[in-house]
mmCIF file of C-alpha atoms and ligand atoms in Angstrom:
data_model
loop_
_atom_site.group_PDB
_atom_site.id
_atom_site.type_symbol
_atom_site.label_atom_id
_atom_site.label_comp_id
_atom_site.label_asym_id
_atom_site.label_seq_id
_atom_site.Cartn_x
_atom_site.Cartn_y
_atom_site.Cartn_z
ATOM 1 C CA MET A 1 -7.740 -3.016 4.251
ATOM 2 C CA ARG A 2 -10.105 -5.063 5.802
ATOM 3 C CA ARG A 3 -11.017 -8.276 3.695
ATOM 4 C CA PRO A 4 -14.723 -9.029 3.623
ATOM 5 C CA LEU A 5 -16.301 -12.318 5.324
ATOM 6 C CA VAL A 6 -19.409 -13.774 4.249
ATOM 7 C CA ALA A 7 -20.394 -16.633 6.331
ATOM 8 C CA GLY A 8 -23.738 -18.522 6.277
ATOM 9 C CA ASN A 9 -25.326 -19.571 9.383
ATOM 10 C CA TRP A 10 -27.429 -22.611 8.877
ATOM 11 C CA LYS A 11 -28.812 -23.059 12.171
ATOM 12 C CA MET A 12 -30.384 -26.161 12.747
ATOM 13 C CA HIS A 13 -31.697 -26.924 9.329
ATOM 14 C CA GLY A 14 -30.934 -29.828 6.465
ATOM 15 C CA THR A 15 -30.144 -33.258 6.511
ATOM 16 C CA CYS A 16 -26.884 -34.927 5.187
ATOM 17 C CA ALA A 17 -28.292 -34.865 1.523
ATOM 18 C CA SER A 18 -29.531 -31.492 1.553
ATOM 19 C CA ILE A 19 -26.327 -30.055 2.678
ATOM 20 C CA LYS A 20 -24.144 -32.333 0.512
ATOM 21 C CA GLN A 21 -26.352 -30.770 -2.657
ATOM 22 C CA LEU A 22 -26.201 -27.404 -0.849
ATOM 23 C CA LEU A 23 -22.670 -27.396 -0.774
ATOM 24 C CA ASN A 24 -22.554 -28.619 -4.365
ATOM 25 C CA GLU A 25 -24.648 -26.115 -5.963
ATOM 26 C CA LEU A 26 -22.473 -23.562 -3.898
ATOM 27 C CA SER A 27 -19.205 -24.838 -5.553
ATOM 28 C CA ALA A 28 -21.050 -24.350 -8.893
ATOM 29 C CA GLU A 29 -21.384 -20.790 -8.433
ATOM 30 C CA THR A 30 -18.861 -18.274 -9.508
ATOM 31 C CA LEU A 31 -17.316 -17.027 -5.766
ATOM 32 C CA PRO A 32 -14.912 -13.820 -5.296
ATOM 33 C CA ASN A 33 -11.360 -14.723 -4.267
ATOM 34 C CA THR A 34 -11.133 -11.297 -2.831
ATOM 35 C CA ILE A 35 -13.173 -12.270 0.391
ATOM 36 C CA ASP A 36 -13.299 -15.026 2.961
ATOM 37 C CA ILE A 37 -16.283 -17.141 2.815
ATOM 38 C CA ALA A 38 -17.625 -19.705 5.649
ATOM 39 C CA VAL A 39 -20.417 -21.837 6.298
ATOM 40 C CA PHE A 40 -21.577 -22.938 9.992
ATOM 41 C CA PRO A 41 -23.638 -26.007 9.426
ATOM 42 C CA GLY A 42 -24.981 -28.277 12.284
ATOM 43 C CA LEU A 43 -22.612 -29.950 14.247
ATOM 44 C CA ILE A 44 -24.018 -33.521 12.671
ATOM 45 C CA HIS A 45 -23.098 -31.937 9.291
ATOM 46 C CA LEU A 46 -19.745 -30.767 9.734
ATOM 47 C CA GLN A 47 -18.303 -34.050 8.514
ATOM 48 C CA THR A 48 -20.332 -33.678 5.574
ATOM 49 C CA ALA A 49 -19.532 -30.518 4.959
ATOM 50 C CA PHE A 50 -15.566 -31.381 5.031
ATOM 51 C CA ALA A 51 -16.071 -33.798 2.558
ATOM 52 C CA GLN A 52 -17.733 -31.417 0.032
ATOM 53 C CA VAL A 53 -15.347 -28.601 0.438
ATOM 54 C CA SER A 54 -12.080 -30.238 0.564
ATOM 55 C CA ASP A 55 -10.611 -28.524 -2.476
ATOM 56 C CA SER A 56 -12.795 -25.202 -2.347
ATOM 57 C CA VAL A 57 -12.194 -21.871 -0.827
ATOM 58 C CA ILE A 58 -15.202 -22.260 1.729
ATOM 59 C CA ALA A 59 -13.945 -22.435 5.334
ATOM 60 C CA VAL A 60 -16.154 -24.300 7.790
ATOM 61 C CA GLY A 61 -17.279 -23.411 11.086
ATOM 62 C CA SER A 62 -18.998 -24.722 14.183
ATOM 63 C CA GLN A 63 -22.315 -22.346 15.441
ATOM 64 C CA ASP A 64 -21.114 -23.323 19.260
ATOM 65 C CA CYS A 65 -18.416 -24.531 21.189
ATOM 66 C CA ALA A 66 -18.351 -25.874 25.137
ATOM 67 C CA VAL A 67 -16.962 -23.232 27.784
ATOM 68 C CA GLN A 68 -14.385 -26.073 28.568
ATOM 69 C CA LEU A 69 -11.348 -26.321 26.257
ATOM 70 C CA GLU A 70 -10.551 -29.665 26.791
ATOM 71 C CA GLU A 71 -12.629 -32.697 26.449
ATOM 72 C CA GLY A 72 -13.918 -34.176 29.684
ATOM 73 C CA ALA A 73 -17.436 -35.195 31.614
ATOM 74 C CA MET A 74 -19.953 -32.457 29.548
ATOM 75 C CA THR A 75 -22.638 -34.778 28.075
ATOM 76 C CA GLY A 76 -23.941 -33.130 24.733
ATOM 77 C CA GLU A 77 -21.102 -30.556 24.494
ATOM 78 C CA THR A 78 -18.074 -30.153 21.740
ATOM 79 C CA SER A 79 -15.067 -28.703 22.637
ATOM 80 C CA ALA A 80 -13.215 -26.273 20.761
ATOM 81 C CA LEU A 81 -10.230 -28.444 20.442
ATOM 82 C CA GLN A 82 -12.508 -31.249 18.971
ATOM 83 C CA LEU A 83 -13.906 -28.866 16.339
ATOM 84 C CA LYS A 84 -10.101 -27.702 15.806
ATOM 85 C CA ASP A 85 -9.536 -31.311 15.461
ATOM 86 C CA ILE A 86 -12.315 -32.294 12.873
ATOM 87 C CA GLY A 87 -11.004 -28.576 10.914
ATOM 88 C CA CYS A 88 -12.952 -26.073 11.627
ATOM 89 C CA SER A 89 -11.451 -22.659 11.416
ATOM 90 C CA LEU A 90 -13.869 -20.609 13.107
ATOM 91 C CA VAL A 91 -16.750 -20.640 15.889
ATOM 92 C CA LEU A 92 -19.924 -18.510 16.398
ATOM 93 C CA VAL A 93 -20.101 -17.311 20.027
ATOM 94 C CA GLY A 94 -23.024 -15.731 21.360
ATOM 95 C CA HIS A 95 -25.416 -15.888 19.070
ATOM 96 C CA SER A 96 -28.728 -14.248 19.954
ATOM 97 C CA GLU A 97 -30.480 -17.321 19.791
ATOM 98 C CA ARG A 98 -28.327 -19.250 21.979
ATOM 99 C CA ARG A 99 -28.310 -16.167 24.615
ATOM 100 C CA GLN A 100 -32.346 -16.511 24.311
ATOM 101 C CA LEU A 101 -32.855 -19.926 24.016
ATOM 102 C CA GLN A 102 -30.095 -21.358 26.138
ATOM 103 C CA GLU A 103 -30.032 -18.284 28.471
ATOM 104 C CA GLU A 104 -26.297 -17.966 27.801
ATOM 105 C CA SER A 105 -24.770 -14.954 29.726
ATOM 106 C CA ASP A 106 -21.931 -12.291 28.556
ATOM 107 C CA ARG A 107 -19.905 -14.579 31.182
ATOM 108 C CA VAL A 108 -20.677 -17.664 29.909
ATOM 109 C CA ILE A 109 -19.944 -16.352 25.685
ATOM 110 C CA CYS A 110 -16.366 -14.893 27.411
ATOM 111 C CA ARG A 111 -15.176 -18.248 28.555
ATOM 112 C CA LYS A 112 -16.498 -19.673 25.039
ATOM 113 C CA PHE A 113 -14.384 -16.925 23.474
ATOM 114 C CA ILE A 114 -11.358 -17.994 25.470
ATOM 115 C CA ALA A 115 -11.844 -21.573 24.732
ATOM 116 C CA ALA A 116 -12.226 -20.848 20.841
ATOM 117 C CA GLN A 117 -8.695 -18.979 20.739
ATOM 118 C CA ALA A 118 -6.983 -20.971 23.030
ATOM 119 C CA ALA A 119 -7.735 -23.762 20.856
ATOM 120 C CA GLY A 120 -6.921 -21.719 17.414
ATOM 121 C CA LEU A 121 -10.176 -21.161 16.151
ATOM 122 C CA THR A 122 -11.216 -17.588 15.399
ATOM 123 C CA PRO A 123 -14.164 -16.615 17.195
ATOM 124 C CA VAL A 124 -17.241 -14.813 15.719
ATOM 125 C CA LEU A 125 -18.899 -12.837 18.657
ATOM 126 C CA CYS A 126 -22.106 -12.056 17.789
ATOM 127 C CA VAL A 127 -23.701 -8.692 19.536
ATOM 128 C CA GLY A 128 -26.939 -7.016 19.038
ATOM 129 C CA GLU A 129 -30.041 -5.377 20.275
ATOM 130 C CA SER A 130 -33.681 -6.289 21.023
ATOM 131 C CA LEU A 131 -36.123 -4.326 19.596
ATOM 132 C CA ALA A 132 -37.443 -3.097 23.153
ATOM 133 C CA GLU A 133 -33.510 -1.937 23.642
ATOM 134 C CA ARG A 134 -33.709 -0.096 19.898
ATOM 135 C CA GLU A 135 -36.643 1.641 21.089
ATOM 136 C CA ALA A 136 -35.467 2.890 24.332
ATOM 137 C CA GLY A 137 -32.287 4.236 22.935
ATOM 138 C CA GLN A 138 -30.305 1.305 24.248
ATOM 139 C CA ALA A 139 -28.925 -0.235 21.209
ATOM 140 C CA LEU A 140 -25.588 1.130 21.545
ATOM 141 C CA ALA A 141 -25.130 0.631 24.973
ATOM 142 C CA THR A 142 -26.512 -3.004 24.888
ATOM 143 C CA VAL A 143 -23.886 -4.067 21.910
ATOM 144 C CA GLN A 144 -21.153 -2.293 23.863
ATOM 145 C CA GLN A 145 -21.832 -4.185 26.807
ATOM 146 C CA GLN A 146 -21.797 -7.138 25.202
ATOM 147 C CA ILE A 147 -18.363 -6.619 23.596
ATOM 148 C CA ASP A 148 -16.845 -5.268 26.786
ATOM 149 C CA ALA A 149 -17.794 -8.526 28.672
ATOM 150 C CA VAL A 150 -14.857 -10.014 26.209
ATOM 151 C CA LEU A 151 -12.919 -6.530 26.001
ATOM 152 C CA VAL A 152 -12.812 -5.537 29.671
ATOM 153 C CA GLU A 153 -11.970 -9.092 30.784
ATOM 154 C CA LEU A 154 -9.216 -10.444 28.069
ATOM 155 C CA GLY A 155 -8.096 -7.284 26.923
ATOM 156 C CA VAL A 156 -8.325 -5.193 23.661
ATOM 157 C CA GLU A 157 -5.624 -7.471 21.950
ATOM 158 C CA VAL A 158 -7.896 -10.470 21.618
ATOM 159 C CA LEU A 159 -10.073 -8.755 19.022
ATOM 160 C CA SER A 160 -7.006 -9.135 16.694
ATOM 161 C CA GLN A 161 -7.915 -12.835 16.347
ATOM 162 C CA ALA A 162 -11.871 -12.370 16.384
ATOM 163 C CA VAL A 163 -14.587 -11.305 13.873
ATOM 164 C CA ILE A 164 -17.724 -9.300 15.456
ATOM 165 C CA ALA A 165 -21.088 -9.905 14.303
ATOM 166 C CA TYR A 166 -23.400 -6.858 14.575
ATOM 167 C CA GLU A 167 -27.216 -8.858 14.478
ATOM 168 C CA PRO A 168 -29.905 -6.793 15.691
ATOM 169 C CA ILE A 169 -32.362 -8.883 16.922
ATOM 170 C CA TRP A 170 -35.177 -7.809 15.431
ATOM 171 C CA ALA A 171 -33.949 -8.167 12.005
ATOM 172 C CA ILE A 172 -33.186 -11.677 12.451
ATOM 173 C CA GLY A 173 -35.202 -14.092 10.500
ATOM 174 C CA THR A 174 -37.848 -11.445 10.506
ATOM 175 C CA GLY A 175 -37.183 -9.812 6.757
ATOM 176 C CA LEU A 176 -36.728 -6.611 8.614
ATOM 177 C CA THR A 177 -33.276 -5.509 7.487
ATOM 178 C CA ALA A 178 -31.324 -2.372 9.398
ATOM 179 C CA THR A 179 -31.239 0.168 6.920
ATOM 180 C CA PRO A 180 -27.659 0.385 5.670
ATOM 181 C CA GLU A 181 -27.298 3.712 7.650
ATOM 182 C CA GLN A 182 -29.087 2.213 10.847
ATOM 183 C CA ALA A 183 -26.115 -0.787 10.480
ATOM 184 C CA GLN A 184 -23.328 1.583 9.622
ATOM 185 C CA ASP A 185 -23.937 3.709 12.638
ATOM 186 C CA ILE A 186 -23.779 0.913 15.198
ATOM 187 C CA HIS A 187 -20.564 -0.368 13.373
ATOM 188 C CA ALA A 188 -18.790 2.617 13.064
ATOM 189 C CA GLN A 189 -19.636 3.259 16.893
ATOM 190 C CA ILE A 190 -18.524 -0.189 17.675
ATOM 191 C CA ARG A 191 -15.290 0.478 15.884
ATOM 192 C CA ALA A 192 -14.731 4.271 17.264
ATOM 193 C CA HIS A 193 -15.225 2.270 20.835
ATOM 194 C CA ILE A 194 -12.542 -0.451 20.326
ATOM 195 C CA ALA A 195 -10.422 2.595 19.004
ATOM 196 C CA THR A 196 -10.779 4.025 22.397
ATOM 197 C CA TYR A 197 -8.687 0.823 23.600
ATOM 198 C CA SER A 198 -6.689 0.503 20.463
ATOM 199 C CA ALA A 199 -6.489 2.581 17.024
ATOM 200 C CA SER A 200 -5.006 -0.164 15.352
ATOM 201 C CA VAL A 201 -7.057 -3.230 16.559
ATOM 202 C CA ALA A 202 -10.043 -1.409 15.817
ATOM 203 C CA GLN A 203 -8.709 -0.271 12.119
ATOM 204 C CA GLU A 204 -8.356 -4.286 11.467
ATOM 205 C CA LEU A 205 -11.093 -5.756 13.030
ATOM 206 C CA ARG A 206 -13.936 -7.097 10.758
ATOM 207 C CA ILE A 207 -17.373 -6.305 11.689
ATOM 208 C CA VAL A 208 -19.620 -8.129 9.769
ATOM 209 C CA TYR A 209 -23.426 -7.561 9.934
ATOM 210 C CA GLY A 210 -26.462 -9.928 10.152
ATOM 211 C CA GLY A 211 -30.357 -9.911 10.192
ATOM 212 C CA SER A 212 -32.365 -10.368 7.101
ATOM 213 C CA VAL A 213 -29.380 -10.171 4.839
ATOM 214 C CA LYS A 214 -30.061 -10.959 0.934
ATOM 215 C CA ALA A 215 -28.847 -10.787 -2.494
ATOM 216 C CA ALA A 216 -30.911 -7.719 -2.747
ATOM 217 C CA ASN A 217 -29.723 -5.765 0.111
ATOM 218 C CA ALA A 218 -26.142 -7.097 0.393
ATOM 219 C CA ALA A 219 -24.505 -4.533 -1.647
ATOM 220 C CA GLU A 220 -25.937 -1.541 -0.442
ATOM 221 C CA LEU A 221 -24.831 -3.124 3.234
ATOM 222 C CA PHE A 222 -21.505 -3.833 2.423
ATOM 223 C CA ALA A 223 -20.733 -0.420 0.661
ATOM 224 C CA GLN A 224 -20.868 1.104 4.254
ATOM 225 C CA ALA A 225 -17.347 2.250 5.362
ATOM 226 C CA ASP A 226 -17.369 0.001 8.457
ATOM 227 C CA ILE A 227 -19.637 -3.106 7.419
ATOM 228 C CA ASP A 228 -16.892 -5.986 6.595
ATOM 229 C CA GLY A 229 -19.236 -8.334 5.136
ATOM 230 C CA GLY A 230 -22.173 -10.423 6.410
ATOM 231 C CA LEU A 231 -23.585 -13.271 8.516
ATOM 232 C CA VAL A 232 -26.325 -14.836 6.586
ATOM 233 C CA GLY A 233 -28.867 -17.078 7.600
ATOM 234 C CA GLY A 234 -31.953 -17.901 5.651
ATOM 235 C CA ALA A 235 -30.327 -16.289 2.572
ATOM 236 C CA SER A 236 -27.420 -18.928 2.864
ATOM 237 C CA LEU A 237 -29.805 -22.203 2.585
ATOM 238 C CA ASN A 238 -30.165 -21.253 -1.143
ATOM 239 C CA ALA A 239 -26.839 -21.512 -3.014
ATOM 240 C CA LYS A 240 -27.819 -18.868 -5.560
ATOM 241 C CA GLU A 241 -28.825 -16.252 -3.096
ATOM 242 C CA PHE A 242 -25.410 -16.778 -1.037
ATOM 243 C CA GLY A 243 -23.456 -17.074 -4.294
ATOM 244 C CA ALA A 244 -24.739 -13.388 -5.224
ATOM 245 C CA ILE A 245 -24.236 -12.053 -1.709
ATOM 246 C CA CYS A 246 -20.680 -13.514 -1.558
ATOM 247 C CA ARG A 247 -20.086 -11.775 -5.076
ATOM 248 C CA ALA A 248 -21.745 -8.538 -3.683
ATOM 249 C CA ALA A 249 -18.945 -8.731 -0.747
ATOM 250 C CA GLY A 250 -16.206 -8.925 -3.519
ATOM 251 C CA ASN A 251 -16.994 -5.969 -5.702
HETATM 252 P P1 PGA B 301 -31.392 -14.219 9.268
HETATM 253 O O1 PGA B 301 -30.354 -14.636 10.470
HETATM 254 O O2 PGA B 301 -30.044 -13.449 7.775
HETATM 255 O O3 PGA B 301 -31.928 -15.315 8.591
HETATM 256 O O4 PGA B 301 -31.660 -13.023 9.487
HETATM 257 C C1 PGA B 301 -29.108 -14.046 10.828
HETATM 258 C C2 PGA B 301 -28.374 -14.845 11.592
HETATM 259 O O5 PGA B 301 -29.321 -15.299 12.350
HETATM 260 O O6 PGA B 301 -26.904 -14.898 11.878
#
């Protein structure tokens, strides 16, 4: 039985005051204890977040890490070991916004995945196709290639200490959610693909959905057999909305 994960990706949002308030409001929400809950604030707000969640069930992760594990001469970067040191337990790798805006390649993402695991962080490997790729019938092929960049390089066992987030790019921040059937279809195919390498790893792997998840559509998405929770952007900036999404995953 896979334990659902609901994670809030706060992207480049917030101030110290607003992050504090958001976490206070979130702590006041009734959150289910049958799921894992995490938030991914911007780097400069990690300390503020840790101070707020110290006695709560909410884990804190980073939106990115450096390709290099150890500290070193990499201006502007933060290593996975530094993130672990500050208290992070998770890190997003390969979010589509970084693939696009920072031109991160599958090779770079694989190195970040390695660094994350070497530091003892759980990487959340984000994959997803563009609208053009979907319309060309290439959605699954795109996602498989992104997963294989890690899986073929490192072996399937690394996925037993990781999470996959399927986030179709056309659904991110657009209000256009994949239908539960569209999302389930890709999730099931991802799991089947991984099962060709290891049935047990595939069975245990959490595959969460991201792309305009909100309270109004969460229950239907999370009811799908292969959707094990969500990676939530915009809606996670509202505590009531995010709380409701967490409860939908807990039911
Ligand atoms: P969204 O973002 O929920 O605002 O679509 C999801 C994400 O980018 O992780």
